[in-house]
Coordinates of C-alpha atoms in Angstrom, one line a residue:
M1 CA 301.7 190.2 75.5
P2 CA 305.1 191.8 76.1
R3 CA 308.0 189.5 76.7
L4 CA 309.2 189.1 80.2
L5 CA 311.9 191.5 81.2
P6 CA 315.0 190.3 83.1
S7 CA 314.7 193.2 85.6
I8 CA 312.3 195.9 86.2
V9 CA 313.1 199.2 87.8
A10 CA 313.3 200.1 91.5
T11 CA 311.1 198.5 94.1
T12 CA 308.0 198.4 92.0
A13 CA 309.8 198.0 88.6
I14 CA 306.7 198.9 86.6
L15 CA 305.3 202.4 85.9
V16 CA 301.7 202.6 84.8
A17 CA 299.8 205.7 83.9
C18 CA 296.9 207.5 85.4
S19 CA 296.1 209.7 82.4
T20 CA 297.1 213.2 81.3
L21 CA 295.3 215.4 78.8
S22 CA 293.8 213.9 75.8
P23 CA 294.7 215.9 72.6
F24 CA 292.3 218.7 71.9
N25 CA 289.8 217.9 69.2
T26 CA 288.2 220.8 67.4
P27 CA 284.5 220.2 66.5
A28 CA 283.8 220.2 62.8
H29 CA 281.8 223.4 62.9
A30 CA 284.5 225.4 64.8
A31 CA 286.9 227.0 62.4
P32 CA 289.8 228.1 64.6
D33 CA 292.5 225.7 65.8
L34 CA 292.1 225.0 69.5
P35 CA 293.3 225.7 72.0
A36 CA 293.7 229.3 71.1
T37 CA 294.9 232.4 72.9
I38 CA 293.0 235.6 72.0
Q39 CA 294.3 239.1 73.0
T40 CA 291.8 241.3 74.8
G41 CA 291.8 244.7 76.5
N42 CA 293.3 245.4 79.9
K43 CA 292.3 243.2 82.9
P44 CA 289.5 241.1 81.6
L45 CA 287.2 240.1 84.4
A46 CA 284.1 238.6 82.8
V47 CA 283.1 236.8 79.7
A48 CA 279.7 236.0 78.1
V49 CA 278.6 234.1 74.9
N50 CA 275.9 234.8 72.3
E51 CA 275.3 231.3 70.9
K52 CA 273.0 232.5 68.1
T53 CA 275.7 234.8 66.6
N54 CA 278.7 232.9 67.8
K55 CA 280.2 236.0 69.4
I56 CA 282.0 236.3 72.7
Y57 CA 282.0 239.4 74.8
V58 CA 284.8 240.2 77.3
A59 CA 284.6 243.0 80.0
N60 CA 288.0 244.7 80.4
S61 CA 288.0 246.4 83.7
G62 CA 291.4 248.1 83.3
D63 CA 290.6 250.1 80.1
S64 CA 286.8 250.5 80.2
S65 CA 286.3 248.4 77.1
V66 CA 284.6 245.3 75.8
T67 CA 286.4 242.9 73.4
V68 CA 284.0 241.3 70.9
I69 CA 285.4 238.0 69.6
D70 CA 284.1 236.4 66.4
G71 CA 283.8 232.7 67.4
S72 CA 284.4 231.5 63.8
T73 CA 287.7 233.3 63.2
N74 CA 288.8 234.5 66.7
S75 CA 289.1 238.1 65.2
T76 CA 288.4 240.9 67.7
T77 CA 286.7 244.3 67.9
A78 CA 287.1 246.7 70.7
V79 CA 283.9 248.5 72.0
S80 CA 284.0 251.3 74.5
A81 CA 282.1 250.8 77.8
G82 CA 281.7 252.8 81.0
A83 CA 284.2 253.1 83.8
R84 CA 285.5 249.8 85.1
P85 CA 283.2 247.2 83.5
V86 CA 283.1 244.1 85.9
A87 CA 280.2 242.0 84.6
L88 CA 278.1 241.4 81.5
V89 CA 275.3 239.3 80.2
V90 CA 273.9 238.5 76.7
N91 CA 270.3 238.4 75.6
P92 CA 270.5 236.2 72.5
V93 CA 266.9 236.8 71.6
T94 CA 267.4 240.6 71.1
N95 CA 271.1 240.3 70.2
K96 CA 272.0 242.8 73.0
T97 CA 274.8 242.7 75.5
Y98 CA 274.5 244.5 78.9
V99 CA 277.7 245.6 80.7
A100 CA 277.7 246.6 84.3
N101 CA 280.2 249.5 84.8
S102 CA 281.1 249.5 88.5
D103 CA 282.8 253.0 88.6
G104 CA 280.5 254.5 86.0
N105 CA 277.3 253.8 87.8
S106 CA 275.8 252.7 84.5
V107 CA 275.0 249.9 82.1
T108 CA 276.4 249.9 78.6
V109 CA 274.0 248.3 76.1
I110 CA 275.8 246.9 73.0
D111 CA 273.9 246.2 69.8
G112 CA 275.2 242.9 68.6
A113 CA 274.6 243.7 64.9
T114 CA 276.3 247.1 64.8
N115 CA 278.4 247.2 68.0
T116 CA 276.9 250.6 68.7
T117 CA 276.3 251.4 72.3
V118 CA 273.8 253.1 74.6
T119 CA 274.6 254.2 78.2
V120 CA 271.9 253.8 80.8
P121 CA 272.4 255.3 84.3
V122 CA 271.7 252.9 87.2
G123 CA 272.4 252.8 90.9
T124 CA 275.8 253.1 92.5
Q125 CA 278.5 250.5 92.0
P126 CA 276.7 248.0 89.8
G127 CA 278.1 244.5 90.1
D128 CA 276.5 241.2 89.1
I129 CA 274.0 241.3 86.2
A130 CA 271.5 238.8 84.8
V131 CA 268.8 238.8 82.2
N132 CA 265.4 237.1 81.7
T133 CA 265.3 236.4 78.0
K134 CA 261.6 235.8 78.0
T135 CA 260.6 239.1 79.6
N136 CA 263.5 241.1 78.2
K137 CA 264.3 242.5 81.7
V138 CA 267.8 243.0 83.0
Y139 CA 268.7 242.8 86.7
V140 CA 271.7 244.7 88.2
A141 CA 272.9 244.2 91.8
H142 CA 274.2 247.2 93.8
G143 CA 276.3 245.9 96.7
G144 CA 276.8 249.2 98.5
A145 CA 273.2 250.4 98.0
G146 CA 271.3 247.3 99.1
S147 CA 269.2 247.3 95.9
V148 CA 268.7 245.8 92.5
T149 CA 268.0 247.9 89.3
V150 CA 265.4 246.4 86.9
L151 CA 266.2 247.6 83.4
D152 CA 263.6 247.2 80.7
G153 CA 265.5 245.9 77.6
L154 CA 263.1 247.6 75.2
T155 CA 262.6 251.1 76.6
H156 CA 265.7 251.3 78.9
T157 CA 263.5 252.5 81.7
T158 CA 264.7 251.5 85.2
T159 CA 263.0 250.5 88.5
T160 CA 264.8 250.2 91.8
V161 CA 263.9 247.2 94.1
A162 CA 265.2 247.1 97.7
T163 CA 267.1 244.0 98.8
G164 CA 269.0 243.0 101.9
Y165 CA 272.5 244.2 102.9
M166 CA 275.2 243.8 100.3
P167 CA 273.6 242.1 97.4
T168 CA 276.5 240.5 95.6
D169 CA 275.2 237.8 93.1
L170 CA 271.9 237.1 91.4
V171 CA 270.4 234.4 89.2
V172 CA 267.2 234.3 87.1
N173 CA 264.8 231.4 86.8
D174 CA 262.9 232.4 83.7
A175 CA 260.7 229.4 83.8
I176 CA 258.8 230.9 86.8
N177 CA 259.9 234.5 86.3
K178 CA 261.7 234.9 89.6
V179 CA 265.1 236.5 90.5
Y180 CA 267.2 235.3 93.4
V181 CA 269.6 237.8 95.0
T182 CA 272.1 236.8 97.6
N183 CA 272.6 239.4 100.4
H184 CA 276.1 238.6 101.5
Y185 CA 276.2 240.2 104.9
S186 CA 272.5 239.8 106.0
N187 CA 272.6 236.0 105.4
T188 CA 269.4 236.1 103.3
V189 CA 268.2 235.8 99.7
T190 CA 265.7 238.3 98.3
I191 CA 263.3 236.7 95.8
I192 CA 262.0 239.2 93.2
D193 CA 258.7 238.4 91.4
G194 CA 259.5 239.3 87.8
L195 CA 256.0 240.4 87.0
S196 CA 255.2 242.7 90.0
N197 CA 258.7 243.4 91.4
E198 CA 257.4 242.3 94.8
T199 CA 259.9 240.7 97.1
V200 CA 260.2 237.8 99.6
T201 CA 263.2 237.4 101.9
V202 CA 264.3 233.9 103.0
P203 CA 267.1 233.0 105.4
T204 CA 270.4 231.3 104.3
G205 CA 273.6 230.3 106.0
E206 CA 276.4 232.7 106.6
G207 CA 277.9 234.6 103.7
P208 CA 275.6 233.6 100.8
R209 CA 276.8 234.1 97.2
D210 CA 276.8 232.8 93.6
P211 CA 273.4 231.0 93.4
A212 CA 272.5 228.5 90.7
V213 CA 269.2 227.1 89.4
N214 CA 268.3 223.6 88.5
V215 CA 265.7 224.3 85.8
A216 CA 264.6 220.6 85.8
T217 CA 263.7 220.4 89.5
N218 CA 262.9 224.1 90.0
K219 CA 265.3 224.4 92.9
V220 CA 267.8 227.1 93.6
Y221 CA 271.1 226.3 95.4
V222 CA 273.0 229.0 97.4
P223 CA 276.5 228.4 98.7
N224 CA 277.1 229.8 102.2
S225 CA 280.8 230.9 101.9
Y226 CA 281.4 231.5 105.6
G227 CA 279.9 228.2 106.6
G228 CA 279.9 224.6 105.3
S229 CA 276.5 224.4 103.8
L230 CA 274.2 224.9 100.8
T231 CA 270.8 226.5 101.2
V232 CA 268.1 224.9 98.9
I233 CA 265.2 227.1 97.9
E234 CA 262.1 225.4 96.4
G235 CA 261.0 227.4 93.4
A236 CA 257.3 227.1 93.9
S237 CA 256.9 227.6 97.6
N238 CA 260.1 229.5 98.6
A239 CA 260.6 226.9 101.3
T240 CA 264.3 226.4 102.4
S241 CA 266.4 223.5 103.5
T242 CA 270.1 223.0 104.2
I243 CA 272.7 220.6 102.9
S244 CA 275.9 220.3 105.1
L245 CA 279.2 220.2 103.2
P246 CA 282.7 219.4 104.1
I247 CA 283.9 222.7 102.8
P248 CA 282.9 226.4 102.9
P249 CA 281.7 226.8 99.3
W250 CA 282.5 229.9 97.3
S251 CA 281.3 229.0 93.8
L252 CA 278.6 226.7 92.4
A253 CA 277.4 225.1 89.3
V254 CA 274.5 222.8 88.5
N255 CA 274.0 220.0 85.9
S256 CA 270.2 220.0 85.5
T257 CA 270.4 216.8 83.3
T258 CA 272.2 214.7 85.9
N259 CA 270.8 216.6 89.0
K260 CA 274.4 217.1 90.3
I261 CA 275.5 220.2 92.1
F262 CA 279.2 221.2 92.2
A263 CA 280.6 223.4 95.0
A264 CA 284.1 224.6 95.3
N265 CA 286.2 227.0 97.4
Y266 CA 289.5 228.9 97.3
L267 CA 291.5 226.1 98.9
D268 CA 291.2 223.6 96.1
V269 CA 288.6 221.4 97.7
G270 CA 285.2 220.7 96.1
A271 CA 282.1 218.8 96.8
I272 CA 279.8 216.9 94.4
I273 CA 276.2 216.7 95.6
D274 CA 273.7 214.3 94.2
G275 CA 270.5 216.3 94.1
T276 CA 268.3 213.2 94.5
S277 CA 270.0 211.4 97.4
L278 CA 271.7 214.6 98.8
S279 CA 274.9 212.4 99.1
V280 CA 278.1 214.4 99.1
V281 CA 281.5 213.4 97.6
E282 CA 284.6 215.5 98.1
K283 CA 286.7 216.1 95.0
S284 CA 289.7 218.3 94.0
F285 CA 288.8 220.6 91.2
G286 CA 292.1 222.4 91.0
S287 CA 293.2 225.4 93.1
S288 CA 291.0 228.4 93.9
A289 CA 288.1 227.3 91.8
M290 CA 286.3 230.6 91.9
D291 CA 284.2 230.2 88.7
M292 CA 282.7 227.1 87.2
V293 CA 280.5 226.1 84.2
V294 CA 278.8 222.9 83.2
N295 CA 278.5 221.5 79.7
E296 CA 275.4 219.4 80.2
S297 CA 275.5 217.8 76.7
T298 CA 279.0 216.3 77.4
N299 CA 278.6 216.0 81.2
Q300 CA 281.7 218.0 81.9
L301 CA 282.5 220.6 84.6
F302 CA 285.0 223.3 83.9
A303 CA 286.6 225.1 86.9
V304 CA 289.2 228.0 86.7
N305 CA 292.3 227.7 88.9
Y306 CA 293.6 231.2 89.4
P307 CA 297.0 230.6 91.0
T308 CA 298.1 227.7 88.7
N309 CA 296.9 229.2 85.4
T310 CA 294.9 226.1 84.6
V311 CA 291.3 224.9 84.1
T312 CA 290.2 221.6 85.7
V313 CA 287.8 219.6 83.5
L314 CA 285.8 217.1 85.5
D315 CA 284.3 214.2 83.5
G316 CA 280.9 213.5 85.1
A317 CA 280.6 210.0 83.8
S318 CA 283.9 208.7 85.3
N319 CA 284.5 211.3 88.0
T320 CA 288.0 211.9 86.7
T321 CA 289.7 215.2 86.0
K322 CA 292.0 216.7 83.4
R323 CA 294.0 219.9 83.8
V324 CA 294.4 222.3 80.9
P325 CA 297.0 225.2 80.9
V326 CA 295.5 228.6 80.1
G327 CA 296.7 232.2 80.4
A328 CA 297.8 234.0 83.5
G329 CA 295.2 234.7 86.2
P330 CA 292.2 232.9 84.9
I331 CA 289.2 234.3 86.7
A332 CA 286.0 233.7 84.7
L333 CA 284.7 231.4 82.0
A334 CA 281.7 230.9 79.7
L335 CA 280.5 228.1 77.5
N336 CA 279.2 228.2 73.9
K337 CA 276.7 225.3 74.1
D338 CA 276.4 225.0 70.3
T339 CA 280.2 224.6 69.7
G340 CA 281.3 223.1 73.0
I341 CA 284.0 225.7 73.2
V342 CA 284.8 227.2 76.7
Y343 CA 286.2 230.8 76.8
V344 CA 288.4 231.7 79.8
A345 CA 289.2 235.3 80.8
N346 CA 292.8 235.5 81.9
S347 CA 293.0 238.7 84.0
D348 CA 296.8 238.9 84.4
S349 CA 297.7 238.2 80.7
N350 CA 295.0 240.2 79.1
T351 CA 293.9 237.2 77.0
V352 CA 291.0 234.8 76.5
S353 CA 291.8 231.1 76.1
A354 CA 289.4 229.2 73.8
L355 CA 289.3 225.4 74.7
H356 CA 287.6 222.3 73.5
V357 CA 288.2 219.2 75.6
E358 CA 286.8 215.9 74.4
P359 CA 284.6 214.2 77.0
G360 CA 285.7 210.9 78.4
P361 CA 287.6 209.6 81.5
G362 CA 290.3 211.8 82.7
T363 CA 293.6 210.8 81.3
Q364 CA 295.4 208.8 83.9
K365 CA 298.5 209.8 85.8
N366 CA 300.8 208.0 83.5
D367 CA 299.2 208.2 80.1
F368 CA 302.5 208.9 78.3
N369 CA 301.4 208.8 74.7
G370 CA 298.3 211.0 75.1
D371 CA 295.7 208.5 73.9
G372 CA 293.7 208.5 77.1
H373 CA 294.8 205.0 78.3
A374 CA 297.0 204.0 81.1
D375 CA 300.5 202.9 80.0
V376 CA 303.4 201.0 81.5
L377 CA 307.1 201.9 81.5
A378 CA 309.5 199.0 82.1
R379 CA 313.3 198.9 82.1
D380 CA 315.2 195.8 81.0
S381 CA 318.5 194.5 82.2
S382 CA 320.5 196.5 79.6
G383 CA 319.0 199.8 80.7
V384 CA 316.6 200.3 77.8
L385 CA 313.3 201.9 78.9
W386 CA 310.3 200.6 77.1
L387 CA 306.8 202.1 76.8
Y388 CA 304.1 199.5 76.8
P389 CA 301.0 201.5 75.7
G390 CA 297.7 200.3 77.2
N391 CA 294.8 199.8 74.8
G392 CA 292.2 200.9 77.3
A393 CA 290.7 197.4 77.7
G394 CA 293.3 195.6 79.8
G395 CA 295.7 194.8 76.9
W396 CA 298.6 196.3 75.0
L397 CA 299.6 198.1 71.8
A398 CA 303.0 197.5 70.3
R399 CA 305.8 198.5 72.7
V400 CA 308.1 201.5 71.9
Q401 CA 311.6 202.3 73.1
A402 CA 311.4 205.3 75.4
G403 CA 315.1 205.7 76.4
Q404 CA 318.5 204.2 77.0
G405 CA 321.0 204.2 79.9
W406 CA 318.3 204.0 82.5
N407 CA 320.3 201.3 84.4
V408 CA 321.9 204.2 86.3
M409 CA 318.5 204.8 88.0
T410 CA 317.7 203.1 91.3
S411 CA 314.1 204.2 91.4
I412 CA 311.6 205.3 88.8
T413 CA 308.1 206.5 89.5
G414 CA 305.3 208.1 87.5
P415 CA 303.7 210.9 89.6
G416 CA 301.4 212.1 86.9
D417 CA 301.6 215.7 85.6
F418 CA 304.3 217.0 88.0
N419 CA 305.2 220.3 86.2
G420 CA 301.7 221.4 85.3
D421 CA 301.9 221.4 81.5
G422 CA 299.2 218.8 81.1
Y423 CA 301.4 215.8 80.3
A424 CA 302.5 212.8 82.4
D425 CA 306.0 213.0 83.8
V426 CA 308.6 210.6 85.4
L427 CA 310.7 211.1 88.5
A428 CA 313.9 209.0 88.6
R429 CA 316.7 208.7 91.2
D430 CA 320.2 207.9 90.1
S431 CA 322.9 206.1 92.0
S432 CA 324.2 209.3 93.6
G433 CA 320.9 210.1 95.1
T434 CA 320.0 212.9 92.7
L435 CA 316.3 213.0 91.7
W436 CA 315.5 213.9 88.1
L437 CA 312.3 215.1 86.6
Y438 CA 311.8 213.8 83.0
P439 CA 308.9 215.9 81.7
G440 CA 306.7 214.0 79.3
N441 CA 305.9 215.5 75.9
G442 CA 302.5 213.9 75.7
S443 CA 303.4 211.7 72.8
G444 CA 305.5 209.0 74.4
G445 CA 308.8 211.0 74.6
W446 CA 310.6 213.4 76.9
L447 CA 311.6 217.0 77.2
A448 CA 314.9 218.0 78.7
R449 CA 315.3 216.5 82.2
V450 CA 315.5 218.8 85.2
Q451 CA 317.1 218.2 88.6
A452 CA 314.3 217.9 91.2
G453 CA 316.4 217.1 94.3
Q454 CA 319.4 215.7 96.0
G455 CA 320.1 213.3 98.8
W456 CA 317.2 210.9 97.9
N457 CA 319.4 207.9 98.4
V458 CA 318.2 207.8 102.0
M459 CA 314.8 206.7 100.6
T460 CA 314.0 203.0 100.4
S461 CA 310.8 203.5 98.5
I462 CA 309.5 206.4 96.3
T463 CA 306.0 206.4 94.8
G464 CA 303.7 208.9 93.1
P465 CA 300.2 208.5 94.5
G466 CA 298.8 211.4 92.4
D467 CA 297.3 214.4 94.3
F468 CA 297.5 213.1 97.8
N469 CA 296.9 216.4 99.8
G470 CA 294.0 217.7 97.7
D471 CA 295.6 220.9 96.4
G472 CA 295.4 219.9 92.7
Y473 CA 299.1 219.0 92.2
A474 CA 300.8 215.7 91.9
D475 CA 302.7 214.6 95.0
V476 CA 305.3 212.0 96.1
L477 CA 305.4 209.7 99.0
A478 CA 308.9 208.5 100.1
R479 CA 310.0 206.1 102.9
D480 CA 313.4 206.6 104.6
T481 CA 315.6 204.0 106.2
S482 CA 314.0 204.5 109.6
G483 CA 310.6 203.5 108.2
T484 CA 309.2 207.1 108.3
L485 CA 306.9 207.9 105.4
W486 CA 307.2 211.5 104.1
L487 CA 304.8 213.4 101.9
Y488 CA 306.6 215.6 99.4
P489 CA 303.8 217.9 98.1
G490 CA 304.4 219.1 94.5
N491 CA 303.9 222.8 93.8
G492 CA 302.4 222.2 90.3
A493 CA 305.4 223.6 88.5
G494 CA 308.0 220.8 88.9
G495 CA 309.1 221.7 92.4
W496 CA 308.2 221.1 96.0
L497 CA 306.4 222.5 99.0
A498 CA 307.6 221.7 102.5
R499 CA 307.6 218.0 103.2
V500 CA 305.3 216.6 105.9
Q501 CA 305.5 213.4 107.9
A502 CA 302.8 211.0 106.7
G503 CA 303.5 207.9 108.9
Q504 CA 305.9 205.8 110.9
G505 CA 306.7 202.1 111.0
W506 CA 306.5 201.6 107.2
N507 CA 309.7 199.6 107.1
V508 CA 307.5 196.5 107.6
M509 CA 306.2 197.1 104.1
T510 CA 308.0 195.3 101.2
S511 CA 306.1 197.2 98.5
V512 CA 304.4 200.6 98.5
T513 CA 302.4 201.9 95.4
G514 CA 300.0 204.7 94.7
P515 CA 297.1 203.3 92.5
G516 CA 295.2 206.6 92.5
D517 CA 291.6 206.7 93.8
F518 CA 291.2 202.9 94.6
N519 CA 288.1 203.0 96.8
G520 CA 286.1 205.5 94.7
D521 CA 285.8 208.3 97.3
G522 CA 287.6 210.9 95.2
H523 CA 290.9 210.8 97.1
S524 CA 294.3 209.2 96.2
D525 CA 295.1 206.1 98.1
V526 CA 298.1 203.8 98.8
L527 CA 298.5 200.0 98.6
A528 CA 301.2 198.4 100.7
R529 CA 302.3 194.8 101.2
D530 CA 303.8 193.7 104.5
T531 CA 306.4 191.0 105.2
S532 CA 303.7 188.3 105.6
G533 CA 302.3 189.0 102.1
T534 CA 299.2 190.8 103.3
L535 CA 298.1 193.7 101.0
W536 CA 296.7 196.7 102.8
L537 CA 294.7 199.6 101.4
Y538 CA 295.5 202.9 103.1
P539 CA 292.7 205.3 102.0
G540 CA 293.8 208.9 101.7
N541 CA 291.6 211.5 103.3
G542 CA 292.1 214.1 100.6
S543 CA 294.2 216.4 102.8
G544 CA 297.5 214.5 103.2
G545 CA 296.3 212.0 105.9
W546 CA 294.7 208.6 106.2
L547 CA 291.5 206.9 107.0
A548 CA 291.5 203.5 108.7
R549 CA 293.4 200.9 106.7
V550 CA 291.6 197.9 105.1
Q551 CA 293.0 194.5 104.2
A552 CA 292.9 194.2 100.4
G553 CA 294.4 190.7 99.9
Q554 CA 296.7 187.9 101.1
G555 CA 299.5 185.9 99.6
W556 CA 301.0 188.8 97.7
N557 CA 304.5 187.8 98.7
V558 CA 304.7 185.7 95.5
M559 CA 304.7 189.0 93.6
T560 CA 308.0 190.5 92.7
S561 CA 306.5 193.8 91.5
V562 CA 303.2 195.5 92.3
T563 CA 302.1 198.8 90.7
G564 CA 299.0 200.9 90.3
P565 CA 298.5 201.8 86.6
G566 CA 295.3 203.7 87.1
D567 CA 292.3 202.5 85.1
F568 CA 294.0 199.9 82.9
N569 CA 290.9 198.1 81.6
G570 CA 288.8 201.1 80.9
D571 CA 285.9 200.5 83.4
G572 CA 286.4 203.8 85.3
H573 CA 288.1 202.2 88.3
S574 CA 291.8 202.1 89.4
D575 CA 293.5 198.8 88.9
V576 CA 296.7 197.0 89.9
L577 CA 299.3 195.2 87.9
A578 CA 301.5 192.6 89.6
R579 CA 304.3 190.3 88.4
D580 CA 304.8 186.9 90.0

């Protein structure tokens, strides 16, 4: 147990972490150090993995090339493709890669052993591409032509199959030899029989795209991007049903092992759907999660966040997230299931990021030493700041000095990762009202501090609830002298978006703290104690507002400090620490 401190900072006095990123751990069979940045050609838009050969293929739309990456060494080879390659798929059985060239009206076939190529003419403006590895047939969608080209992988002969208007995405269920094509503007899916090429058309919601298959249940899920729903297609009967969602979904991923479906849109809101109960939970995956992939063996979801140059990793067991910095403009990703490495195509930096993220609960918003456990920061009467590392089971490791001279600070709070580098940070206000950002270095120390604001001496309470408005960035809630509560949304890079009023009459509260997601609904919450000692839970609604408050306790006026450390005892739920 730590010794009692004569004084603890600000109103809450204790800062406890809701984790940051765990350190990357490279699997034993992966030779390169991770994370790694690999140079590609110009404007990479798509990436695919051949797990048998441990090679990664990247379509570079800007220079009509494919970058072939050796997964063991990260060395690269450039292969010529047709004009503007936009999509590609690997058949690991034949060791062939198929590249859809949108402006070349062709498919480039790359021999994986020799990197030699063959060009096959197909219909106009080929887009999405998929393969049935059992039949060695490749399917290419032509949005403008309203058709799909069926390419025989052995003979390179082609057959044209008519679809609905604007086929944009397709997926193959090789277990039953069916192909599902979303017709974006006719609100239908064309189902192609892989044996006969006969088709069946089924209705969907508005703007279908990016379908996904659950191979265990033989169901296909189609996100309807202009409406808030998923269309479910039964594989055997082609019968359809609808799941209502709180968002208009744009991208989709399925975990066939857990029977969970993940939907996301471009506004940083997601939905997790239990395929058995059809229950829906909202969750923030990042910002603009336009592509996602599931690692079923580790129960992790990876989602690219284009504007913030990050990948969100959702741990399926704990329903917590980590954010990993990648290159500029991440737009697509692919998983090597054998190595567990995820490859991210960064379209604006002409690179691929290679990542390996250990499974486990998302590091909590104030995991300052990077061990995956919630920590506490406490300042003593002499101004020394101490880090009390949590051991992940409700106890402590040996404390470590984290700073001196902190008695000039009148408020200290841990917002989580405020500057977007993957490490937990601290915001501290000095006696002049200047707010300082102390960026954490991920190992219990600090980078150079940066001024984050002025005039904050009008605030009587400052707390970091985590991501309160659901945009994927850490935010701050502050109460002014009139009792007005303000939301200061973080911009993910150490600065602010425009503040928004979040409540009035909060001057009756003697303590305000952000414990993270306290009620388990996927949104950040607030705990506040009033003058009578009653503790109230104010559940966040995930978009910067509130659900109805709930009494969480009585007699809390005996506590001189209350703080939300995140998951302090390692059971997957947010906790509270209070000093009497």
